[in-house]
Tab-separated table of C-alpha atoms in Angstrom:
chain	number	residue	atom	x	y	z
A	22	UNK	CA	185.296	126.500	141.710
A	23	UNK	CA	188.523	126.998	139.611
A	24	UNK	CA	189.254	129.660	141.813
A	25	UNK	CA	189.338	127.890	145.099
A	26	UNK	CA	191.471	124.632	144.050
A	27	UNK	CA	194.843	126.220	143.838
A	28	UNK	CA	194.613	127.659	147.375
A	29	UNK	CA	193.885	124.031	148.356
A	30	UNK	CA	196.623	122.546	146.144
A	31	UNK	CA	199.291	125.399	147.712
A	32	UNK	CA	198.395	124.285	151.432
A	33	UNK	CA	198.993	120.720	150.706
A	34	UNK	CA	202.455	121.377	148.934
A	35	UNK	CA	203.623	123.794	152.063
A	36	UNK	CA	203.051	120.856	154.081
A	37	UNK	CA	205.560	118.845	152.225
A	38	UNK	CA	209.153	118.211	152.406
A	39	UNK	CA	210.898	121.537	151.544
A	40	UNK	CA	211.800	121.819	147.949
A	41	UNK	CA	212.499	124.861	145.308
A	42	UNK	CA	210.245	128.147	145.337
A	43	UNK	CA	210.672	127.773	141.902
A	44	UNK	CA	209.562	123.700	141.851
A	45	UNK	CA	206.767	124.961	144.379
A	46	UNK	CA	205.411	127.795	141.841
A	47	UNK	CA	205.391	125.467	139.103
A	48	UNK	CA	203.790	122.481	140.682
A	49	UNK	CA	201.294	124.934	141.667
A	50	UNK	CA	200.640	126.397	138.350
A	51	UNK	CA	201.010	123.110	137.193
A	52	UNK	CA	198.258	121.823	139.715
A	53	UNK	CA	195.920	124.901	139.290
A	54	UNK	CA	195.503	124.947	135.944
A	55	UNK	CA	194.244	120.755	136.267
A	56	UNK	CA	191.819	122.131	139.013
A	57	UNK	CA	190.634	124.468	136.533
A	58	UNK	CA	190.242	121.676	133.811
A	59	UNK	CA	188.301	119.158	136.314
A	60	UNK	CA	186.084	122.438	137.250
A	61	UNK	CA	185.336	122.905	133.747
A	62	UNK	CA	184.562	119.345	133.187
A	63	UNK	CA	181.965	119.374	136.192
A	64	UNK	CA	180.598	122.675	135.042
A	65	UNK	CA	180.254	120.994	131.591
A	66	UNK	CA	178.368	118.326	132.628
A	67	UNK	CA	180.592	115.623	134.027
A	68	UNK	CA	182.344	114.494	131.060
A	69	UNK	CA	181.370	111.299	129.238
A	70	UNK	CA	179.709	109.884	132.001
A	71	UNK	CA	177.367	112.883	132.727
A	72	UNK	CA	175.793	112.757	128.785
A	73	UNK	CA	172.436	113.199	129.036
A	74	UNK	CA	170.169	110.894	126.325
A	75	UNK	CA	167.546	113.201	124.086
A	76	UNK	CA	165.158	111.019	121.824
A	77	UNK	CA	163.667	112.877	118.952
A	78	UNK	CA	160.500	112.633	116.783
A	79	UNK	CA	159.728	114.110	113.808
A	80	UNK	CA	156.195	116.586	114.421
A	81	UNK	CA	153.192	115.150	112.787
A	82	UNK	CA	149.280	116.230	112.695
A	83	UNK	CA	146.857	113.948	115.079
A	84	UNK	CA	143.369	114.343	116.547
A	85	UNK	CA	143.069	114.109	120.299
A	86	UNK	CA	140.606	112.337	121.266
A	87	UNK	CA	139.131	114.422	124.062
A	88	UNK	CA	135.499	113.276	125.706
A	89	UNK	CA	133.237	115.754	127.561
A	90	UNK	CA	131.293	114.711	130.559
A	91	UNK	CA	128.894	116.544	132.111
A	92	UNK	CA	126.408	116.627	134.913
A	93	UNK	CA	122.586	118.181	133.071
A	94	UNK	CA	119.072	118.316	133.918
A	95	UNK	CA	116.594	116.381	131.926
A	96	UNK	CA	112.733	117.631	130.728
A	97	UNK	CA	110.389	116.613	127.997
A	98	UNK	CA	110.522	118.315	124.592
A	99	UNK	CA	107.279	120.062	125.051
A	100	UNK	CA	105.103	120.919	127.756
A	101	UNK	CA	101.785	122.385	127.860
A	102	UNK	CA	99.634	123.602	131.248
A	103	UNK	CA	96.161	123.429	130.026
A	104	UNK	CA	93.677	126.297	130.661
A	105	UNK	CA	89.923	126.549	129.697
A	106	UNK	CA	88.838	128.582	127.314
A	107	UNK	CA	85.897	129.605	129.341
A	108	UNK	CA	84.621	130.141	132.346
A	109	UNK	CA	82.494	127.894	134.540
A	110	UNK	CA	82.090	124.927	136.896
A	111	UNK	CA	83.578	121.185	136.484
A	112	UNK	CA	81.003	119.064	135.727
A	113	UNK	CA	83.140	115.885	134.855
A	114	UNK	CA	86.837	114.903	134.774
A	115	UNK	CA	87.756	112.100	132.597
A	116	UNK	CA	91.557	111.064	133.368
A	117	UNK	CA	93.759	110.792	135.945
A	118	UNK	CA	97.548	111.434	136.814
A	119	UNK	CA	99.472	109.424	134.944
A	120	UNK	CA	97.250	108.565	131.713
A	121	UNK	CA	98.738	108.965	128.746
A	122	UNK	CA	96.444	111.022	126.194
A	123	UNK	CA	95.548	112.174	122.149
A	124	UNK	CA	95.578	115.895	121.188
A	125	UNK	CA	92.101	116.273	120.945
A	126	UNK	CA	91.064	113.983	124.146
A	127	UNK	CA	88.546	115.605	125.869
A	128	UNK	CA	90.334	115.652	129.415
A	129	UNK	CA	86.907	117.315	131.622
A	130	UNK	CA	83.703	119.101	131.179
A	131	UNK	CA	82.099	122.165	132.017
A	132	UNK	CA	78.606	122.780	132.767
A	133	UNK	CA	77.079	123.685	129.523
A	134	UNK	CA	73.197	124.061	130.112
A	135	UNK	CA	73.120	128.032	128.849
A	136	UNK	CA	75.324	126.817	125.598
A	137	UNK	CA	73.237	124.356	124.513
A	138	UNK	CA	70.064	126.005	124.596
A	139	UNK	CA	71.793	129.053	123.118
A	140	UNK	CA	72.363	126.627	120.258
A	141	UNK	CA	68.853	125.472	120.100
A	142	UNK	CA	67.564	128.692	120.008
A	143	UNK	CA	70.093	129.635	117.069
A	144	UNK	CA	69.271	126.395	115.104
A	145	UNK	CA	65.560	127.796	115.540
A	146	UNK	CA	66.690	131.136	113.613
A	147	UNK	CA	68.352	129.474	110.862
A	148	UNK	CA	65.378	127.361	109.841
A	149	UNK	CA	63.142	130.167	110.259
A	150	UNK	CA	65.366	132.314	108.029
A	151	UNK	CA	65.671	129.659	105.959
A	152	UNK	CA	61.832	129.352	105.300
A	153	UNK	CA	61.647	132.723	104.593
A	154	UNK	CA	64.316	133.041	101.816
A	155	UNK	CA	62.960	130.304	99.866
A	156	UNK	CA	59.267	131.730	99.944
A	157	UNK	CA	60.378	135.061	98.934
A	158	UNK	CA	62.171	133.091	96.123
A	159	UNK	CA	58.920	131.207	95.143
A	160	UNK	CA	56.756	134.440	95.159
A	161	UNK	CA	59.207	136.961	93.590
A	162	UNK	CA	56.836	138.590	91.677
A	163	UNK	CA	55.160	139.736	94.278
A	164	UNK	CA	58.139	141.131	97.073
A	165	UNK	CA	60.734	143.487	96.117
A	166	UNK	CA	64.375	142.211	94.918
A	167	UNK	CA	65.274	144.334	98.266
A	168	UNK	CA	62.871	141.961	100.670
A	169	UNK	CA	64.534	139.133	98.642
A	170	UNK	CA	67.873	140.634	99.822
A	171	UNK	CA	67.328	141.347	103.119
A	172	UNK	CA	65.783	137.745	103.491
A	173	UNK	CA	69.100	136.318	101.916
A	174	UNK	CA	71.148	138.218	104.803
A	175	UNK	CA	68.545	137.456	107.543
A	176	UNK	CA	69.782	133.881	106.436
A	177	UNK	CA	73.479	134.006	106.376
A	178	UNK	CA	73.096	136.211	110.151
A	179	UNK	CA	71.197	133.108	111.691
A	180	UNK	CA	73.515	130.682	109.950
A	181	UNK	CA	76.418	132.480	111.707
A	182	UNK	CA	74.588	132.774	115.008
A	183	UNK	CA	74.094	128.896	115.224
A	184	UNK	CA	77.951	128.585	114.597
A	185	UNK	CA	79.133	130.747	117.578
A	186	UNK	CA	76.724	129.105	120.252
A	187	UNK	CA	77.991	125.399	118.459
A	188	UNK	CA	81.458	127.097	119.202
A	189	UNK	CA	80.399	128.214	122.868
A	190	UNK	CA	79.059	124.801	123.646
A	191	UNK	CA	82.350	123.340	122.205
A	192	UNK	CA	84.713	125.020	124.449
A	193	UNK	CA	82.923	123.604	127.639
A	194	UNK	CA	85.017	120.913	126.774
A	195	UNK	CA	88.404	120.904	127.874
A	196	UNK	CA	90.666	119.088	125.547
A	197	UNK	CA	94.577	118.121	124.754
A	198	UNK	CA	96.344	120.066	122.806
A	199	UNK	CA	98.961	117.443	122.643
A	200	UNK	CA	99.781	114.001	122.523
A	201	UNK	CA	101.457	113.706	125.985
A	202	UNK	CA	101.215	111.988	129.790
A	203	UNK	CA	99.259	113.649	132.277
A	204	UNK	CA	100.863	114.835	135.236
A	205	UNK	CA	98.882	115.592	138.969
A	206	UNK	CA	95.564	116.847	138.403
A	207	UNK	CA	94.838	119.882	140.995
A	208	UNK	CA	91.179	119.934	140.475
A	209	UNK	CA	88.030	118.623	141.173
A	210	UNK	CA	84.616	118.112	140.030
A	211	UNK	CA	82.534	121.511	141.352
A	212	UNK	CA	85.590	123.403	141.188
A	213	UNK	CA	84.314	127.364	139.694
A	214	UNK	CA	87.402	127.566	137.072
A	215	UNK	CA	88.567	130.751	134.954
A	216	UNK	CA	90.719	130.500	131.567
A	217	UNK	CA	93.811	131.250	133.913
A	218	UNK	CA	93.705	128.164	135.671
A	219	UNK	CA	95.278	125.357	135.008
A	220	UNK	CA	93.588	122.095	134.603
A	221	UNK	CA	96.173	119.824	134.055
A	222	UNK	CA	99.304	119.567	132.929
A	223	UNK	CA	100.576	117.035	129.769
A	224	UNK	CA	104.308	116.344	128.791
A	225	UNK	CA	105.628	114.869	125.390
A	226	UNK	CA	108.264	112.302	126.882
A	227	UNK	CA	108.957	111.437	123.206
A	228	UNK	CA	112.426	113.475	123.379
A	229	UNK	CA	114.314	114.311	126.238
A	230	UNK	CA	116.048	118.323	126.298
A	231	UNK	CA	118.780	117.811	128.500
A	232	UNK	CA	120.738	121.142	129.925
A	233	UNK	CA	124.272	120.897	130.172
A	234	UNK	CA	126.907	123.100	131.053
A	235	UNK	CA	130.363	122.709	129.943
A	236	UNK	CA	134.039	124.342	130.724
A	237	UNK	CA	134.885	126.678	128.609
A	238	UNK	CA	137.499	125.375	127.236
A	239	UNK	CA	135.282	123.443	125.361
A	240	UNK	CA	133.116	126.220	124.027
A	241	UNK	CA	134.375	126.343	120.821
A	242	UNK	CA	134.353	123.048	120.049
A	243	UNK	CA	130.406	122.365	120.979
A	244	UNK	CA	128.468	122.927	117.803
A	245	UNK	CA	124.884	122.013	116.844
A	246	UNK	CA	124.641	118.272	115.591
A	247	UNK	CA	127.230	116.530	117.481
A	248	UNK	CA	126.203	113.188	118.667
A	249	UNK	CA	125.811	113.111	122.455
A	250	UNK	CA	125.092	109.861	124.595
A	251	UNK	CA	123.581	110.425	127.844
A	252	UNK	CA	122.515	107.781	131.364
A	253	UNK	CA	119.708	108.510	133.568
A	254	UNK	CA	120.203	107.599	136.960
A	255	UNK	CA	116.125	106.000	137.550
A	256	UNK	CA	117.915	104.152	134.626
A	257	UNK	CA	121.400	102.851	135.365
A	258	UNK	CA	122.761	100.815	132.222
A	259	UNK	CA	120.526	102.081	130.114
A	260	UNK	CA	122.200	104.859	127.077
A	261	UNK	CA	120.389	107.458	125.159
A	262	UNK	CA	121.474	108.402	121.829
A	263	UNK	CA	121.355	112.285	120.471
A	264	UNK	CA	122.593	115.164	118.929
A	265	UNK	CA	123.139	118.903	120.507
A	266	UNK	CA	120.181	120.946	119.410
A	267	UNK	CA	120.975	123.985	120.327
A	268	UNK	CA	124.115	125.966	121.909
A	269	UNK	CA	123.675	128.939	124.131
A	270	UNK	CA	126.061	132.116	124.238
């Protein structure tokens, strides 16, 4: 800029009324060197009038208060597909989807004719063994300490023989393991069912695991037992209170 206002300056003095070379040349020194100073001014900024306003603030420590929402999936703390734990054929179901059951509820039956005479015939051994452990007691002066023995474990094998077909007979029921709700029931009564299939299965709606992702700018600051509010959308209004549980890498 300070280079093309005395060229402009010049022009407009050769237009006027002949004076000098010498008045000329200084006018137009004169003239060039207030070009320059207005250039400068411009290139400084404008002068007063172009000051520009800078407020300042002394730096200070704060906590941002930055809230994460997120979009997750909701399931119940536990859930548990319930097997037999033998083989054999429904004989009688006792609930229905929806119920809401005790660990420990029998939930169906199998048929357990074979078990329970299995049983009888071990409750048979044990009093028979019984009977003959106390009369080889009574008359020990006339059996061996070895028949006394063997009578003693004759005893203790029956006693143990009577608890497995008890056991036997007790798995033909099918029970909870859990306290829990039950969902859709995909058998039915005649069904020929192994310990790989599933009767039933119950969920513990106590809790509610809710999966979340989150950007990652937030990853280090998600740690286990921040408080975390969530909505359900079959529940609009409604807000669950929580902690995370658990943070995966």
């Amino acid at each position: 800029v300070s280079r093309i206002a005395p060229k402009a300056e010049q022009t407009a003095v050769a237009d006027a009324p002949a004076r000098s070379q010498g008045q000329q040349r200084g006018e137009g020194q004169g003239q060039g060197q207030g070009s320059q100073g207005q250039g400068e001014n411009r290139r400084n900024g404008g002068g007063r009038n172009g000051a520009i306003l800078v407020a300042t603030q002394a730096v200070v420590q704060g906590v941002v208060n930055d809230r994460l929402n997120a979009i997750g999936t909701g399931d119940a703390i536990r859930s548990v597909a319930v097997t037999p734990q033998a083989s054999g054929t429904i004989r009688e179901i006792l609930i229905k989807s929806g119920d809401r059951v005790k660990a420990g509820q029998v939930l169906a039956k199998l048929d357990s004719e074979e078990q329970v005479i299995a049983r009888g015939q071990a409750d048979v051994a044990v009093k028979a063994a019984v009977e003959k452990s106390n009369l080889y007691h009574n008359i020990k002066s006339s059996v061996s300490r070895m028949d006394v023995f063997d009578s003693e474990i004759a005893e203790q094998g029956a006693r143990l023989q009577l608890q497995a077909a008890e056991l036997n007979l007790a798995r033909r029921n099918i029970v909870a393991p859990i306290d829990g709700i039950v969902g859709i029931v995909p058998v039915n009564i005649g069904d020929n069912v192994t310990t790989s299939i599933p009767i039933v299965t119950l969920d513990d709606r106590s809790e509610i695991l809710v999966d979340f992702w989150v950007p990652e700018r937030f990853a280090n600051t998600v740690s286990v037992g921040q408080p975390v509010e969530a909505m359900s959308v079959a529940k609009p209004g409604q807000v669950f209170s929580g902690e995370v549980e658990a943070v995966d890498n």
